[in-house]
């Protein structure tokens, strides 16, 4: 069954720095996502730690939060039927070495960490992640 869903996409600092914003947003538009809202942010280390709290304690946590705060990111709120799974399909596998041809990570990711984009992985995480960056009134 198809359900209208909202999800959070992030264009990470590596992809912003490499000029991939237009290409990635183009992919979203071509696939019929509604872009509810978006903003360029340069988050602090502490804000990155709060966003990735679920990964606290993992060996790559320090490096990941340093990377996510190294430069501007674009956070985007998306809406579509089955948006969560579909955006993750377009993103491709976490490790670009395993990402399928035609995916964003295959094209833009540099490594398992500097992998160009983020996408929420479930309805509860999408709710948390959208509310981390957007106020209710921004998502009409
Ligand atoms: P995602 O849902 O595909 O983004 O992957 P995860 O939720 O598992 O991990 C969150 C982010 O942490 C990834 O997108 C990568 O930027 C980073 N990451 C995941 N696994 C590793 C790893 O093994 N090493 C490093 N250095 N970074 C990782």
Coordinates of N, CA and C and ligand atoms in Angstrom, one line a residue:
X1 N 0.8 -1.2 0.0 CA 0.0 0.0 0.0 C 0.9 1.3 0.0
X2 N 0.5 2.3 -0.8 CA 1.3 3.5 -0.8 C 0.8 4.5 0.3
X3 N 1.8 5.0 0.9 CA 1.5 6.0 2.0 C 2.2 7.3 1.7
X4 N 1.6 8.5 1.8 CA 2.3 9.7 1.7 C 3.2 9.9 2.9
X5 N 4.5 10.0 2.6 CA 5.5 10.1 3.7 C 6.3 11.4 3.6
X6 N 6.9 11.8 4.7 CA 7.9 12.9 4.7 C 9.2 12.3 5.1
X7 N 10.3 12.8 4.6 CA 11.6 12.4 4.9 C 12.6 13.5 4.9
X8 N 13.7 13.3 5.6 CA 14.8 14.4 5.6 C 15.9 13.9 4.6
X9 N 16.3 14.8 3.7 CA 17.5 14.6 2.9 C 18.5 15.6 3.4
X10 N 19.8 15.2 3.4 CA 20.8 16.2 3.6 C 21.9 16.0 2.5
X11 N 22.2 17.2 1.9 CA 23.4 17.2 1.0 C 24.6 17.5 1.9
X12 N 25.5 16.6 2.1 CA 26.5 16.7 3.1 C 27.7 17.6 2.6
X13 N 28.6 18.0 3.5 CA 29.6 19.0 3.1 C 30.4 18.7 1.9
X14 N 30.8 17.4 1.8 CA 31.6 17.0 0.6 C 30.9 17.3 -0.7
X15 N 29.6 17.0 -0.8 CA 28.8 17.2 -2.0 C 28.5 18.6 -2.3
X16 N 28.3 19.4 -1.2 CA 28.1 20.9 -1.4 C 29.4 21.5 -2.0
X17 N 30.5 21.1 -1.4 CA 31.8 21.6 -1.8 C 32.1 21.2 -3.2
X18 N 31.6 20.1 -3.7 CA 32.0 19.6 -5.0 C 30.9 20.1 -6.1
X19 N 30.0 20.9 -5.6 CA 29.0 21.5 -6.6 C 28.0 20.5 -7.1
X20 N 27.5 19.6 -6.2 CA 26.6 18.6 -6.6 C 25.1 18.9 -6.2
X21 N 24.9 20.1 -5.7 CA 23.5 20.4 -5.2 C 22.5 20.4 -6.4
X22 N 22.8 21.0 -7.5 CA 21.9 21.1 -8.6 C 21.5 19.7 -9.1
X23 N 22.6 18.9 -9.3 CA 22.4 17.5 -9.8 C 21.5 16.7 -8.9
X24 N 21.7 16.8 -7.6 CA 21.0 16.0 -6.6 C 19.5 16.5 -6.5
X25 N 19.3 17.8 -6.5 CA 17.9 18.3 -6.4 C 17.2 17.9 -7.7
X26 N 17.9 18.0 -8.9 CA 17.3 17.6 -10.1 C 16.8 16.1 -10.1
X27 N 17.6 15.2 -9.5 CA 17.2 13.8 -9.3 C 15.9 13.7 -8.5
X28 N 15.8 14.5 -7.5 CA 14.6 14.5 -6.6 C 13.4 15.0 -7.4
X29 N 13.6 16.1 -8.2 CA 12.5 16.7 -9.0 C 12.0 15.7 -10.0
X30 N 13.0 15.1 -10.7 CA 12.6 14.1 -11.8 C 11.8 13.0 -11.2
X31 N 12.1 12.6 -10.0 CA 11.4 11.5 -9.4 C 10.1 11.9 -8.7
X32 N 9.7 13.2 -8.9 CA 8.4 13.6 -8.4 C 8.3 13.9 -6.9
X33 N 9.4 14.1 -6.2 CA 9.3 14.5 -4.8 C 8.9 16.0 -4.7
X34 N 8.0 16.2 -3.7 CA 7.6 17.6 -3.4 C 8.7 18.1 -2.4
X35 N 9.3 19.2 -2.7 CA 10.3 19.9 -1.8 C 9.5 20.8 -0.9
X36 N 9.3 20.4 0.3 CA 8.5 21.2 1.3 C 9.3 22.4 1.8
X37 N 10.6 22.2 2.0 CA 11.4 23.3 2.6 C 12.9 22.9 2.5
X38 N 13.8 23.9 2.5 CA 15.2 23.5 2.4 C 16.0 24.7 3.0
X39 N 17.1 24.4 3.6 CA 18.0 25.5 4.1 C 19.5 25.1 4.1
X40 N 20.3 26.1 3.8 CA 21.7 25.9 3.9 C 22.1 26.2 5.4
X41 N 22.9 25.3 6.0 CA 23.3 25.5 7.4 C 24.7 25.1 7.5
X42 N 25.4 25.8 8.4 CA 26.8 25.3 8.8 C 26.7 24.9 10.2
X43 N 26.4 23.6 10.5 CA 26.2 23.2 11.9 C 27.4 23.0 12.7
X44 N 27.3 23.2 14.0 CA 28.4 23.0 14.9 C 28.6 21.5 15.2
X45 N 29.8 21.2 15.8 CA 30.1 19.9 16.2 C 29.0 19.3 17.1
X46 N 28.6 20.2 18.0 CA 27.6 19.7 19.0 C 26.3 19.4 18.3
X47 N 25.9 20.3 17.4 CA 24.6 20.0 16.6 C 24.7 18.7 15.8
X48 N 25.9 18.5 15.2 CA 26.1 17.2 14.5 C 26.0 16.0 15.4
X49 N 26.5 16.2 16.6 CA 26.5 15.1 17.6 C 25.0 14.8 18.0
X50 N 24.2 15.9 18.1 CA 22.8 15.7 18.5 C 22.1 15.0 17.4
X51 N 22.4 15.4 16.2 CA 21.7 14.7 15.0 C 22.0 13.3 14.9
X52 N 23.3 12.9 15.1 CA 23.7 11.5 15.0 C 23.8 10.8 16.3
X53 N 23.1 11.3 17.3 CA 23.1 10.7 18.7 C 23.0 9.1 18.7
X54 N 22.2 8.6 17.7 CA 22.0 7.2 17.6 C 23.4 6.4 17.3
X55 N 24.3 7.2 16.8 CA 25.6 6.5 16.5 C 26.7 6.8 17.5
X56 N 26.3 7.5 18.6 CA 27.3 7.8 19.7 C 27.9 6.5 20.2
X57 N 29.2 6.5 20.3 CA 29.9 5.3 20.8 C 30.5 4.4 19.7
X58 N 30.0 4.7 18.4 CA 30.6 3.9 17.3 C 31.9 4.4 17.0
X59 N 32.8 3.6 16.4 CA 34.2 4.0 16.2 C 34.3 5.2 15.2
X60 N 33.3 5.4 14.4 CA 33.4 6.5 13.4 C 32.6 7.8 13.9
X61 N 32.1 7.8 15.1 CA 31.3 8.9 15.5 C 32.0 10.2 15.5
X62 N 33.2 10.3 16.0 CA 34.0 11.5 16.1 C 34.3 12.1 14.7
X63 N 34.8 11.2 13.9 CA 35.1 11.5 12.6 C 33.9 12.0 11.8
X64 N 32.8 11.3 11.9 CA 31.5 11.6 11.2 C 31.0 13.0 11.6
X65 N 31.0 13.3 13.0 CA 30.5 14.6 13.4 C 31.5 15.8 13.0
X66 N 32.8 15.5 13.0 CA 33.7 16.5 12.5 C 33.4 16.8 11.0
X67 N 33.3 15.7 10.2 CA 33.0 15.9 8.8 C 31.7 16.7 8.6
X68 N 30.6 16.4 9.3 CA 29.3 17.0 9.1 C 29.3 18.5 9.5
X69 N 30.3 18.9 10.3 CA 30.4 20.3 10.7 C 31.5 21.0 10.0
X70 N 32.1 20.4 9.0 CA 33.3 21.1 8.4 C 33.0 22.2 7.4
X71 N 31.7 22.2 6.9 CA 31.3 23.2 5.9 C 29.8 23.1 5.8
X72 N 29.2 24.0 4.9 CA 27.8 24.1 4.8 C 27.2 22.8 4.3
X73 N 25.9 22.5 4.7 CA 25.1 21.4 4.3 C 23.8 22.0 3.8
X74 N 23.1 21.2 3.0 CA 21.7 21.6 2.6 C 20.8 20.6 3.2
X75 N 19.9 21.0 4.1 CA 18.9 20.1 4.6 C 17.6 20.4 3.9
X76 N 16.9 19.3 3.5 CA 15.7 19.3 2.6 C 14.6 18.5 3.2
X77 N 13.4 19.0 3.3 CA 12.3 18.2 3.7 C 11.5 17.8 2.5
X78 N 11.3 16.5 2.4 CA 10.7 16.0 1.1 C 9.4 15.3 1.5
X79 N 8.5 15.3 0.5 CA 7.2 14.5 0.6 C 6.9 13.8 -0.7
X80 N 6.5 12.6 -0.5 CA 6.1 11.7 -1.7 C 5.5 10.4 -1.1
X81 N 4.7 9.7 -1.9 CA 4.3 8.4 -1.5 C 5.6 7.5 -1.3
X82 N 5.7 6.8 -0.2 CA 6.9 6.0 0.1 C 8.2 6.7 -0.1
X83 N 8.2 8.0 0.4 CA 9.4 8.9 0.2 C 10.6 8.3 0.9
X84 N 10.4 7.7 2.1 CA 11.6 7.2 2.9 C 12.4 6.2 2.1
X85 N 11.8 5.1 1.6 CA 12.5 4.1 0.9 C 12.9 4.6 -0.5
X86 N 12.1 5.4 -1.1 CA 12.5 5.8 -2.4 C 13.7 6.7 -2.4
X87 N 13.8 7.6 -1.5 CA 15.0 8.5 -1.4 C 16.2 7.6 -1.1
X88 N 16.1 6.7 -0.2 CA 17.2 5.8 0.1 C 17.7 5.0 -1.1
X89 N 16.7 4.6 -1.9 CA 17.0 3.9 -3.2 C 17.8 4.8 -4.1
X90 N 17.4 6.0 -4.2 CA 18.1 7.0 -5.1 C 19.5 7.3 -4.6
X91 N 19.6 7.3 -3.2 CA 20.9 7.6 -2.6 C 22.0 6.5 -2.9
X92 N 21.5 5.3 -2.8 CA 22.5 4.1 -3.0 C 23.1 3.7 -1.7
X93 N 23.9 2.7 -1.7 CA 24.4 2.1 -0.5 C 25.3 3.0 0.3
X94 N 25.4 2.9 1.6 CA 26.3 3.7 2.4 C 27.7 3.8 1.9
X95 N 28.2 2.6 1.6 CA 29.6 2.5 1.0 C 29.5 2.6 -0.5
X96 N 30.1 3.7 -1.1 CA 30.0 3.9 -2.5 C 30.5 2.7 -3.3
X97 N 31.4 1.9 -2.7 CA 31.9 0.7 -3.4 C 30.8 -0.3 -3.7
X98 N 29.7 -0.2 -2.9 CA 28.6 -1.1 -3.1 C 27.4 -0.4 -3.7
X99 N 27.5 0.9 -4.0 CA 26.3 1.6 -4.6 C 26.1 1.2 -6.0
X100 N 24.8 1.1 -6.4 CA 24.5 0.7 -7.8 C 24.7 1.9 -8.7
X101 N 24.9 1.5 -10.0 CA 25.0 2.5 -11.1 C 23.8 3.4 -11.1
X102 N 23.9 4.7 -11.3 CA 22.8 5.6 -11.4 C 22.4 6.2 -10.0
X103 N 23.0 5.7 -8.9 CA 22.6 6.3 -7.6 C 23.5 7.5 -7.3
X104 N 23.0 8.4 -6.4 CA 23.7 9.6 -6.1 C 25.1 9.3 -5.5
X105 N 25.1 8.3 -4.6 CA 26.4 7.9 -4.0 C 27.4 7.3 -5.0
X106 N 26.9 6.6 -5.9 CA 27.8 6.0 -7.0 C 28.5 7.2 -7.7
X107 N 27.7 8.3 -8.0 CA 28.2 9.4 -8.7 C 29.1 10.3 -7.9
X108 N 28.6 10.6 -6.6 CA 29.3 11.7 -5.9 C 30.0 11.3 -4.6
X109 N 29.8 10.1 -4.1 CA 30.5 9.8 -2.8 C 32.0 9.5 -3.0
X110 N 32.7 10.0 -2.0 CA 34.2 9.8 -2.0 C 34.6 8.5 -1.2
X111 N 33.8 8.2 -0.1 CA 34.2 7.1 0.8 C 33.0 6.7 1.6
X112 N 33.1 5.7 2.4 CA 32.0 5.3 3.2 C 31.5 6.4 4.2
X113 N 32.4 7.3 4.5 CA 32.0 8.4 5.4 C 31.6 9.7 4.6
X114 N 32.4 10.0 3.7 CA 32.2 11.2 2.9 C 31.3 10.8 1.7
X115 N 30.0 10.5 2.0 CA 29.2 9.8 1.0 C 28.0 10.6 0.5
X116 N 28.2 12.0 0.5 CA 27.4 12.9 -0.3 C 26.0 13.3 0.3
X117 N 25.3 12.2 0.7 CA 23.9 12.5 1.1 C 23.5 11.7 2.3
X118 N 22.4 12.2 3.0 CA 21.8 11.5 4.1 C 20.3 11.3 3.8
X119 N 19.7 10.2 4.2 CA 18.2 10.1 4.2 C 17.7 9.3 5.4
X120 N 16.6 9.8 5.9 CA 16.0 9.1 7.1 C 15.8 7.6 6.7
X121 N 15.8 6.7 7.7 CA 15.7 5.3 7.4 C 14.4 4.7 7.8
X122 N 13.5 5.4 8.5 CA 12.2 4.9 9.0 C 11.3 6.0 9.4
X123 N 10.0 5.7 9.6 CA 9.1 6.8 9.9 C 9.5 7.6 11.2
X124 N 9.9 6.8 12.3 CA 10.2 7.5 13.5 C 11.5 8.3 13.4
X125 N 12.5 7.8 12.7 CA 13.7 8.6 12.6 C 13.4 9.9 11.7
X126 N 12.5 9.7 10.7 CA 12.2 10.8 9.8 C 11.5 11.9 10.6
X127 N 10.6 11.5 11.5 CA 10.0 12.5 12.4 C 11.0 13.3 13.2
X128 N 11.9 12.5 13.9 CA 12.9 13.2 14.7 C 13.8 14.1 13.9
X129 N 14.3 13.6 12.8 CA 15.2 14.3 12.0 C 14.6 15.6 11.3
X130 N 13.4 15.5 10.9 CA 12.7 16.7 10.3 C 12.5 17.7 11.4
X131 N 12.2 17.3 12.6 CA 11.9 18.2 13.7 C 13.2 18.8 14.3
X132 N 14.4 18.1 14.0 CA 15.7 18.6 14.4 C 16.0 19.9 13.7
X133 N 15.7 19.9 12.4 CA 16.1 21.1 11.5 C 14.9 22.0 11.2
X134 N 13.7 21.6 11.3 CA 12.6 22.4 10.8 C 11.5 22.6 11.9
X135 N 11.0 23.8 12.0 CA 9.8 24.0 12.9 C 8.6 23.6 12.1
X136 N 7.5 23.3 12.9 CA 6.3 22.8 12.2 C 5.8 23.8 11.2
X137 N 5.9 25.1 11.4 CA 5.3 26.1 10.5 C 6.1 26.1 9.2
X138 N 7.3 25.6 9.2 CA 8.1 25.6 7.9 C 7.7 24.4 7.0
X139 N 6.9 23.5 7.5 CA 6.6 22.3 6.7 C 5.1 22.2 6.4
X140 N 4.6 23.2 5.6 CA 3.2 23.2 5.3 C 3.0 22.4 4.0
Ligands
LIG1 P1 23.3 5.7 6.1 O1 21.9 5.5 6.6 O2 23.4 5.0 4.7 O3 23.7 7.2 6.0 O4 24.3 5.0 7.0 P2 24.4 4.8 8.6 O5 23.2 5.3 9.3 O6 24.9 3.4 8.9 O7 25.6 5.8 9.0 C1 25.5 7.2 9.1 C2 26.7 7.8 8.4 O8 27.9 7.5 9.1 C3 27.0 7.3 7.0 O9 26.2 7.9 6.0 C4 28.4 7.7 6.8 O10 28.6 9.1 6.6 C5 29.0 7.3 8.2 N1 29.5 6.0 8.3 C6 28.7 4.8 8.3 N2 29.5 3.7 8.5 C7 30.8 4.2 8.6 C8 32.0 3.5 8.7 O11 32.1 2.3 8.8 N3 33.1 4.3 8.8 C9 33.1 5.7 8.7 N4 34.2 6.4 8.8 N5 31.9 6.3 8.5 C10 30.7 5.6 8.5

